[in-house]
Amino acid sequence: MAKRGNNDKTPLIRRILAIIGVLVLLGVNGIFFTKAVRGTFDTPGAFMTAAVSTVAIPIVVWLFVWAFSAVTGKRTVASPDPYGRNEKDESEDEIKAEDLNIEESTDESETSSVPGKHDRISNGKVDTVIFDIGGVLADFCWEQFIKDKGYVEDTVNKIAEASIKSPAWDEFDRGVLDTMEVIQGFVKNNPSMEAELYDVFSDLSGLLKKRERTIPWIRALKKAGFKVFVLSNYSKQAEDANPFMKEFLDEVDGGILSYKEQIIKPDRKIFELICERYDLIPGKCVFIDDLQRNVDAASDFGMKSILFENYEQVDRELSKLGVTCKIEM
């Protein structure tokens, strides 16, 4: 049971009532003393009046305080446990204690950074798997894609340096420019390759290839009780030109494609968005991507993360996190 500490103060109203009670008693006894000294009335009668008042007033006040305590439920000097705490105070202390325990036991990997309803604590058990697409659920075969347009190795490298390997490639995925505007950005990187760049990127068919394991993997994870989402830097042009994507997008529980939101990885906002939209707790999610910068961003956000190198390696790391499933090919 909590006791009143040295810093707990008696409420102002109680102090005022106590002062009034003391003044009343002093007044009654003062009148008795004055009258007795002057002999203006029956001294024994006055003494009895003062004596009775001295006893009666505290009793009446005590009864009033006891009635107040009984009606409101608040502890007072008339309560059986006068130095205890009110139920409201106790509940507030319990909440504060819980908050303190949370702060002491929380680490960045097990809390949500999303404000509001996502500021919750994870017990560390993964219940959600979030996949990147290119390089994880599908082959991002850009080199073969350019070669299939009829270009030799040296030209392939020049085209790639001006486009896919440049920051300008992000504008495809961001979804704020149309195809011709994006290609114009590539051309600025290497004006001598203008014709080749327009030829290669006017149609993105074949930029990605289907992986046979993808759908069985998603289904196995869901069967094992895990939620499955995608979070990918992906352009509308690539989606339209590679219709096989719809096959596995129909299998997942949802996801974020960057072009629809005009946000790309590794921007923290895209991780906040997927958690907000699907009510996910970062510490209960594992994110799988083939780029280190995206994996690092997910980790900084509070998600568990895995850099995709090959299936066997990912399976081992998922198993360490308690994510196992039986894939039926």
PDB file of N, CA and C in Angstrom, residues 109-150:
ATOM      1  N   SER A 109      14.685  -2.107 -32.419  1.00  0.00           N
ATOM      2  CA  SER A 109      14.241  -3.175 -33.296  1.00  0.00           C
ATOM      3  C   SER A 109      12.877  -3.698 -32.941  1.00  0.00           C
ATOM      4  N   GLU A 110      12.301  -3.281 -31.782  1.00  0.00           N
ATOM      5  CA  GLU A 110      11.044  -3.871 -31.378  1.00  0.00           C
ATOM      6  C   GLU A 110       9.975  -2.843 -31.098  1.00  0.00           C
ATOM      7  N   THR A 111      10.127  -1.636 -31.643  1.00  0.00           N
ATOM      8  CA  THR A 111       9.092  -0.641 -31.481  1.00  0.00           C
ATOM      9  C   THR A 111       8.756  -0.037 -32.814  1.00  0.00           C
ATOM     10  N   SER A 112       7.570   0.524 -32.860  1.00  0.00           N
ATOM     11  CA  SER A 112       7.169   1.206 -34.047  1.00  0.00           C
ATOM     12  C   SER A 112       7.593   2.642 -33.986  1.00  0.00           C
ATOM     13  N   SER A 113       8.107   3.159 -35.143  1.00  0.00           N
ATOM     14  CA  SER A 113       8.447   4.556 -35.221  1.00  0.00           C
ATOM     15  C   SER A 113       7.320   5.371 -35.804  1.00  0.00           C
ATOM     16  N   VAL A 114       6.313   4.676 -36.241  1.00  0.00           N
ATOM     17  CA  VAL A 114       5.180   5.389 -36.748  1.00  0.00           C
ATOM     18  C   VAL A 114       4.414   5.981 -35.605  1.00  0.00           C
ATOM     19  N   PRO A 115       4.067   7.272 -35.598  1.00  0.00           N
ATOM     20  CA  PRO A 115       3.374   7.893 -34.480  1.00  0.00           C
ATOM     21  C   PRO A 115       2.003   7.295 -34.257  1.00  0.00           C
ATOM     22  N   GLY A 116       1.440   7.581 -33.066  1.00  0.00           N
ATOM     23  CA  GLY A 116       0.058   7.204 -32.800  1.00  0.00           C
ATOM     24  C   GLY A 116      -0.105   5.739 -32.521  1.00  0.00           C
ATOM     25  N   LYS A 117      -1.042   5.108 -33.245  1.00  0.00           N
ATOM     26  CA  LYS A 117      -1.428   3.744 -32.925  1.00  0.00           C
ATOM     27  C   LYS A 117      -0.315   2.738 -33.145  1.00  0.00           C
ATOM     28  N   HIS A 118       0.770   3.148 -33.871  1.00  0.00           N
ATOM     29  CA  HIS A 118       1.859   2.203 -34.109  1.00  0.00           C
ATOM     30  C   HIS A 118       2.962   2.311 -33.079  1.00  0.00           C
ATOM     31  N   ASP A 119       2.796   3.167 -32.068  1.00  0.00           N
ATOM     32  CA  ASP A 119       3.776   3.243 -30.994  1.00  0.00           C
ATOM     33  C   ASP A 119       3.493   2.127 -30.000  1.00  0.00           C
ATOM     34  N   ARG A 120       3.668   0.888 -30.455  1.00  0.00           N
ATOM     35  CA  ARG A 120       3.392  -0.270 -29.623  1.00  0.00           C
ATOM     36  C   ARG A 120       4.638  -1.122 -29.517  1.00  0.00           C
ATOM     37  N   ILE A 121       4.635  -1.992 -28.531  1.00  0.00           N
ATOM     38  CA  ILE A 121       5.812  -2.804 -28.256  1.00  0.00           C
ATOM     39  C   ILE A 121       5.663  -4.189 -28.867  1.00  0.00           C
ATOM     40  N   SER A 122       6.704  -4.640 -29.532  1.00  0.00           N
ATOM     41  CA  SER A 122       6.707  -5.972 -30.116  1.00  0.00           C
ATOM     42  C   SER A 122       7.299  -6.967 -29.126  1.00  0.00           C
ATOM     43  N   ASN A 123       6.759  -8.190 -29.136  1.00  0.00           N
ATOM     44  CA  ASN A 123       7.343  -9.218 -28.288  1.00  0.00           C
ATOM     45  C   ASN A 123       8.509  -9.912 -28.984  1.00  0.00           C
ATOM     46  N   GLY A 124       8.904  -9.401 -30.161  1.00  0.00           N
ATOM     47  CA  GLY A 124      10.043  -9.949 -30.873  1.00  0.00           C
ATOM     48  C   GLY A 124       9.704 -11.053 -31.836  1.00  0.00           C
ATOM     49  N   LYS A 125       8.469 -11.564 -31.806  1.00  0.00           N
ATOM     50  CA  LYS A 125       8.090 -12.657 -32.685  1.00  0.00           C
ATOM     51  C   LYS A 125       7.609 -12.112 -34.024  1.00  0.00           C
ATOM     52  N   VAL A 126       8.241 -12.541 -35.086  1.00  0.00           N
ATOM     53  CA  VAL A 126       7.883 -12.066 -36.424  1.00  0.00           C
ATOM     54  C   VAL A 126       6.546 -12.667 -36.846  1.00  0.00           C
ATOM     55  N   ASP A 127       5.641 -11.813 -37.335  1.00  0.00           N
ATOM     56  CA  ASP A 127       4.379 -12.306 -37.865  1.00  0.00           C
ATOM     57  C   ASP A 127       4.117 -11.824 -39.292  1.00  0.00           C
ATOM     58  N   THR A 128       5.078 -11.047 -39.843  1.00  0.00           N
ATOM     59  CA  THR A 128       4.888 -10.459 -41.171  1.00  0.00           C
ATOM     60  C   THR A 128       6.188 -10.510 -41.963  1.00  0.00           C
ATOM     61  N   VAL A 129       6.081 -10.930 -43.234  1.00  0.00           N
ATOM     62  CA  VAL A 129       7.226 -10.942 -44.142  1.00  0.00           C
ATOM     63  C   VAL A 129       6.944  -9.946 -45.265  1.00  0.00           C
ATOM     64  N   ILE A 130       7.893  -9.036 -45.492  1.00  0.00           N
ATOM     65  CA  ILE A 130       7.739  -8.009 -46.528  1.00  0.00           C
ATOM     66  C   ILE A 130       8.848  -8.203 -47.559  1.00  0.00           C
ATOM     67  N   PHE A 131       8.443  -8.389 -48.822  1.00  0.00           N
ATOM     68  CA  PHE A 131       9.384  -8.655 -49.907  1.00  0.00           C
ATOM     69  C   PHE A 131       9.586  -7.450 -50.818  1.00  0.00           C
ATOM     70  N   ASP A 132      10.822  -7.241 -51.223  1.00  0.00           N
ATOM     71  CA  ASP A 132      11.097  -6.439 -52.409  1.00  0.00           C
ATOM     72  C   ASP A 132      10.708  -7.303 -53.625  1.00  0.00           C
ATOM     73  N   ILE A 133      10.572  -6.691 -54.795  1.00  0.00           N
ATOM     74  CA  ILE A 133      10.203  -7.480 -55.985  1.00  0.00           C
ATOM     75  C   ILE A 133      11.440  -7.779 -56.837  1.00  0.00           C
ATOM     76  N   GLY A 134      11.986  -6.760 -57.513  1.00  0.00           N
ATOM     77  CA  GLY A 134      13.121  -6.996 -58.399  1.00  0.00           C
ATOM     78  C   GLY A 134      14.343  -7.486 -57.655  1.00  0.00           C
ATOM     79  N   GLY A 135      14.829  -8.670 -58.014  1.00  0.00           N
ATOM     80  CA  GLY A 135      15.987  -9.243 -57.340  1.00  0.00           C
ATOM     81  C   GLY A 135      15.623 -10.148 -56.180  1.00  0.00           C
ATOM     82  N   VAL A 136      14.320 -10.228 -55.852  1.00  0.00           N
ATOM     83  CA  VAL A 136      13.875 -11.095 -54.765  1.00  0.00           C
ATOM     84  C   VAL A 136      12.729 -11.995 -55.234  1.00  0.00           C
ATOM     85  N   LEU A 137      11.616 -11.398 -55.603  1.00  0.00           N
ATOM     86  CA  LEU A 137      10.483 -12.193 -56.097  1.00  0.00           C
ATOM     87  C   LEU A 137      10.513 -12.360 -57.611  1.00  0.00           C
ATOM     88  N   ALA A 138      11.290 -11.525 -58.279  1.00  0.00           N
ATOM     89  CA  ALA A 138      11.441 -11.621 -59.737  1.00  0.00           C
ATOM     90  C   ALA A 138      12.879 -11.282 -60.101  1.00  0.00           C
ATOM     91  N   ASP A 139      13.352 -11.821 -61.205  1.00  0.00           N
ATOM     92  CA  ASP A 139      14.699 -11.505 -61.669  1.00  0.00           C
ATOM     93  C   ASP A 139      14.712 -10.131 -62.327  1.00  0.00           C
ATOM     94  N   PHE A 140      15.583  -9.255 -61.852  1.00  0.00           N
ATOM     95  CA  PHE A 140      15.782  -7.955 -62.488  1.00  0.00           C
ATOM     96  C   PHE A 140      16.969  -8.117 -63.431  1.00  0.00           C
ATOM     97  N   CYS A 141      16.659  -8.541 -64.634  1.00  0.00           N
ATOM     98  CA  CYS A 141      17.717  -8.952 -65.563  1.00  0.00           C
ATOM     99  C   CYS A 141      18.001  -7.835 -66.578  1.00  0.00           C
ATOM    100  N   TRP A 142      18.458  -6.703 -66.088  1.00  0.00           N
ATOM    101  CA  TRP A 142      18.643  -5.530 -66.933  1.00  0.00           C
ATOM    102  C   TRP A 142      19.717  -5.746 -68.004  1.00  0.00           C
ATOM    103  N   GLU A 143      20.765  -6.477 -67.655  1.00  0.00           N
ATOM    104  CA  GLU A 143      21.856  -6.677 -68.626  1.00  0.00           C
ATOM    105  C   GLU A 143      21.367  -7.481 -69.828  1.00  0.00           C
ATOM    106  N   GLN A 144      20.670  -8.577 -69.574  1.00  0.00           N
ATOM    107  CA  GLN A 144      20.140  -9.377 -70.671  1.00  0.00           C
ATOM    108  C   GLN A 144      19.063  -8.607 -71.436  1.00  0.00           C
ATOM    109  N   PHE A 145      18.303  -7.804 -70.716  1.00  0.00           N
ATOM    110  CA  PHE A 145      17.263  -6.972 -71.318  1.00  0.00           C
ATOM    111  C   PHE A 145      17.866  -6.051 -72.382  1.00  0.00           C
ATOM    112  N   ILE A 146      19.008  -5.422 -72.064  1.00  0.00           N
ATOM    113  CA  ILE A 146      19.647  -4.524 -73.031  1.00  0.00           C
ATOM    114  C   ILE A 146      20.272  -5.321 -74.172  1.00  0.00           C
ATOM    115  N   LYS A 147      20.879  -6.458 -73.846  1.00  0.00           N
ATOM    116  CA  LYS A 147      21.481  -7.291 -74.888  1.00  0.00           C
ATOM    117  C   LYS A 147      20.432  -7.788 -75.874  1.00  0.00           C
ATOM    118  N   ASP A 148      19.252  -8.092 -75.357  1.00  0.00           N
ATOM    119  CA  ASP A 148      18.175  -8.584 -76.229  1.00  0.00           C
ATOM    120  C   ASP A 148      17.705  -7.523 -77.222  1.00  0.00           C
ATOM    121  N   LYS A 149      18.074  -6.261 -76.968  1.00  0.00           N
ATOM    122  CA  LYS A 149      17.756  -5.194 -77.912  1.00  0.00           C
ATOM    123  C   LYS A 149      18.784  -5.138 -79.043  1.00  0.00           C
ATOM    124  N   GLY A 150      19.832  -5.990 -78.950  1.00  0.00           N
ATOM    125  CA  GLY A 150      20.803  -6.092 -80.036  1.00  0.00           C
ATOM    126  C   GLY A 150      22.113  -5.379 -79.788  1.00  0.00           C
TER     127      GLY A 150
END
